[in-house]
Coordinates of C-alpha atoms in Angstrom, one line a residue:
Chain A
X1 CA 100.4 99.2 116.8
X2 CA 96.7 99.2 116.8
X3 CA 94.8 95.9 115.8
X4 CA 91.1 95.8 115.1
X5 CA 89.2 92.8 114.7
X6 CA 85.7 92.6 113.2
X7 CA 82.9 90.0 113.4
X8 CA 81.1 88.5 111.6
X9 CA 82.5 88.5 108.2
X10 CA 79.2 87.9 106.7
X11 CA 75.7 88.6 108.0
X12 CA 72.4 87.9 106.4
X13 CA 69.2 89.3 107.9
X14 CA 65.6 89.6 106.7
X15 CA 64.2 92.9 105.9
X16 CA 62.9 94.6 109.1
X17 CA 65.2 92.6 111.4
X18 CA 68.1 94.2 113.3
X19 CA 71.8 93.6 112.4
X20 CA 74.8 94.1 114.8
X21 CA 78.5 94.1 113.9
X22 CA 81.1 93.9 116.5
X23 CA 84.7 95.2 116.7
X24 CA 87.5 95.0 119.2
X25 CA 90.6 97.1 119.3
X26 CA 93.9 96.7 121.2
X27 CA 95.3 100.0 121.6
X28 CA 93.9 101.8 124.8
X29 CA 95.0 105.2 123.4
X30 CA 92.5 104.9 120.6
X31 CA 89.7 107.4 121.1
X32 CA 87.9 107.8 117.7
X33 CA 85.9 105.0 116.1
X34 CA 84.3 105.6 112.7
X35 CA 82.1 103.1 110.8
X36 CA 82.1 103.1 106.9
X37 CA 79.7 101.6 104.5
X38 CA 80.8 100.5 101.1
X39 CA 78.2 99.6 98.5
X40 CA 79.2 97.6 95.5
X41 CA 81.5 99.4 93.2
X42 CA 81.4 102.6 95.3
X43 CA 83.6 104.4 97.8
X44 CA 83.6 103.8 101.5
X45 CA 81.4 106.4 103.2
X46 CA 81.3 107.4 106.8
X47 CA 77.9 106.6 108.3
X48 CA 78.5 107.2 112.0
X49 CA 81.4 107.7 114.4
X50 CA 81.9 107.8 118.1
X51 CA 84.5 109.4 120.3
X52 CA 85.8 107.8 123.5
X53 CA 84.1 110.3 125.8
X54 CA 80.8 109.0 124.7
X55 CA 79.2 105.5 125.3
X56 CA 76.5 105.5 122.7
X57 CA 75.5 107.6 119.6
X58 CA 72.4 107.2 117.5
X59 CA 71.5 108.5 114.1
X60 CA 68.0 107.3 113.0
X61 CA 68.2 103.5 112.4
X62 CA 71.9 103.4 113.1
X63 CA 73.6 103.3 116.5
X64 CA 77.1 102.8 117.8
X65 CA 78.0 101.7 121.2
X66 CA 81.5 101.9 122.9
X67 CA 82.9 100.0 125.9
X68 CA 86.2 101.5 126.5
X69 CA 87.0 99.1 129.4
X70 CA 86.5 96.0 127.2
X71 CA 87.9 97.8 124.2
X72 CA 85.0 97.0 121.9
X73 CA 82.5 98.9 119.9
X74 CA 79.5 97.8 117.9
X75 CA 77.2 99.0 115.1
X76 CA 73.5 98.4 115.4
X77 CA 71.1 98.7 112.5
X78 CA 67.4 98.6 113.2
X79 CA 64.6 97.9 110.8
X80 CA 67.0 96.9 108.0
X81 CA 66.1 97.6 104.4
X82 CA 67.5 96.2 101.1
X83 CA 69.6 99.3 100.7
X84 CA 71.4 98.6 103.9
X85 CA 73.2 95.6 102.0
X86 CA 76.8 96.6 101.7
X87 CA 80.2 95.9 103.3
X88 CA 80.6 97.7 106.6
X89 CA 84.0 98.5 108.1
X90 CA 84.9 99.6 111.6
X91 CA 88.1 101.5 112.2
X92 CA 90.0 103.1 115.1
X93 CA 92.4 106.0 115.5
X94 CA 94.2 107.5 118.6
X95 CA 93.4 111.0 117.3
X96 CA 96.9 112.1 116.9
X97 CA 98.3 109.9 114.1
X98 CA 95.9 110.5 111.3
X99 CA 95.8 107.0 110.0
X100 CA 92.8 104.8 110.6
X101 CA 93.2 101.1 111.5
X102 CA 90.3 99.2 109.9
X103 CA 88.7 95.9 110.6
X104 CA 88.2 93.3 107.8
X105 CA 84.9 94.2 106.9
X106 CA 81.3 92.7 107.3
X107 CA 79.3 91.9 104.2
X108 CA 75.6 92.5 105.2
X109 CA 72.9 91.1 103.0
X110 CA 69.3 92.1 103.7
X111 CA 66.9 89.7 102.2
X112 CA 63.3 90.4 101.4
Chain B
X1 CA 82.0 120.2 96.0
X2 CA 83.9 117.6 93.8
X3 CA 84.8 114.5 95.6
X4 CA 88.1 112.6 95.7
X5 CA 88.8 111.2 92.2
X6 CA 91.0 108.3 91.4
X7 CA 92.3 107.1 88.0
X8 CA 92.2 104.5 86.6
X9 CA 89.2 102.7 88.1
X10 CA 90.7 99.3 87.0
X11 CA 94.1 98.2 85.8
X12 CA 95.3 94.8 84.7
X13 CA 99.0 94.5 84.2
X14 CA 101.5 91.7 84.0
X15 CA 103.9 90.8 86.6
X16 CA 107.1 93.0 86.2
X17 CA 105.4 95.9 84.5
X18 CA 104.9 99.4 86.1
X19 CA 101.7 101.0 87.0
X20 CA 100.9 104.6 88.2
X21 CA 97.7 105.3 90.1
X22 CA 96.5 108.8 90.6
X23 CA 94.5 110.5 93.1
X24 CA 92.9 114.1 93.1
X25 CA 91.9 115.1 96.6
X26 CA 89.2 117.5 97.5
X27 CA 90.5 121.1 96.8
X28 CA 91.9 122.6 100.0
X29 CA 92.4 119.3 101.9
X30 CA 96.0 119.3 103.0
X31 CA 95.7 115.6 104.3
X32 CA 95.9 112.9 101.6
X33 CA 96.0 109.2 102.4
X34 CA 96.6 106.0 100.4
X35 CA 95.1 102.7 101.6
X36 CA 95.0 99.3 100.1
X37 CA 92.4 96.4 100.5
X38 CA 93.6 93.0 99.5
X39 CA 90.6 90.7 98.8
X40 CA 88.8 89.7 102.1
X41 CA 91.2 91.6 104.2
X42 CA 91.3 95.0 106.0
X43 CA 91.7 98.3 104.4
X44 CA 95.4 98.9 105.2
X45 CA 97.1 102.2 105.6
X46 CA 99.9 102.8 103.2
X47 CA 101.0 106.5 103.7
X48 CA 99.9 110.0 104.6
X49 CA 100.8 113.3 103.0
X50 CA 100.4 116.7 104.5
X51 CA 100.5 119.0 101.6
X52 CA 103.5 117.7 99.6
X53 CA 105.3 116.2 102.6
X54 CA 105.2 112.5 103.6
X55 CA 104.0 112.5 107.2
X56 CA 103.8 108.8 107.6
X57 CA 104.8 106.2 105.2
X58 CA 104.9 103.3 107.7
X59 CA 102.5 101.3 105.8
X60 CA 104.4 101.2 102.5
X61 CA 105.1 97.5 101.9
X62 CA 108.5 97.8 100.1
X63 CA 110.6 99.9 97.9
X64 CA 108.7 98.9 94.8
X65 CA 106.1 101.5 95.8
X66 CA 106.7 105.1 95.3
X67 CA 104.2 107.9 96.3
X68 CA 104.5 111.5 95.3
X69 CA 102.3 114.5 95.8
X70 CA 103.2 117.3 93.3
X71 CA 102.9 120.7 94.8
X72 CA 100.5 119.5 97.4
X73 CA 97.7 118.8 95.0
X74 CA 97.2 115.4 93.3
X75 CA 99.1 112.3 94.3
X76 CA 100.5 109.4 92.3
X77 CA 101.4 105.9 93.6
X78 CA 103.7 104.0 91.3
X79 CA 104.3 100.3 91.7
X80 CA 107.5 99.1 89.9
X81 CA 107.9 96.3 89.1
X82 CA 104.5 95.0 90.0
X83 CA 104.2 91.5 91.7
X84 CA 101.1 89.2 92.0
X85 CA 100.7 90.2 95.7
X86 CA 100.3 93.8 94.8
X87 CA 96.7 93.0 93.5
X88 CA 94.0 94.7 95.4
X89 CA 91.8 97.8 95.5
X90 CA 93.9 101.0 96.2
X91 CA 91.9 103.7 97.9
X92 CA 92.8 107.4 98.3
X93 CA 91.2 109.6 100.9
X94 CA 91.5 113.2 101.8
X95 CA 90.7 115.3 104.8
X96 CA 90.9 118.8 106.2
X97 CA 91.4 117.6 109.7
X98 CA 94.2 115.6 111.3
X99 CA 93.5 112.6 113.7
X100 CA 91.6 110.4 111.2
X101 CA 88.6 112.6 111.2
X102 CA 86.6 113.7 108.2
X103 CA 87.9 111.3 105.6
X104 CA 86.4 111.4 102.2
X105 CA 87.4 108.3 100.1
X106 CA 87.7 108.0 96.4
X107 CA 86.1 105.0 94.6
X108 CA 89.4 103.2 94.4
X109 CA 91.5 101.6 91.8
X110 CA 91.3 97.9 91.4
X111 CA 94.7 96.6 90.4
X112 CA 95.2 93.1 89.1
X113 CA 98.6 91.8 88.4
X114 CA 98.7 88.6 86.3

């Protein structure tokens, strides 16, 4: 089955700096890669996703890149703000089975 | 649109007791999922309902866990008898689409077994 690894487990950046979180996956059949943000005590929320026919996708300060050959994808947050502080999860799906395989999460702390 | 609702938000029970978690999905979402996150680890798939039918229960840890989805609406996840290793946050999610797309998660139930 699919295995997703996520790094780093914790990340501290200063406000205004960029943050990068990286994930690798094992199943070459995976073709859908969402990212979820979970603020303290709240539900995980989808912030951006990418499908395997696209190499990069951007939404304001958030971007995701995908390298299918290397089987890794990354989340990039630019101009970080305190409200970006949360746990971020990457996930993968083969698009047929409806389950998502998640990484272990990255706790991002944006300091003033 | 109401979101995915989970009850209770927290539960502390003793080892050997029974606990039932409930999930109310978004109305009209045929797909309902249960996931669990043990502290510091990944959010792990437990099972997937399509309407009232179990589509995939490959993630259920053992026969102490029983999930039902009455009439294709809300779902319950019962743990009986609970063990210490069952502690974690149990998330429910629902979606209209298959393939892992369009999940809406609930806020989770934090289960602590002491």
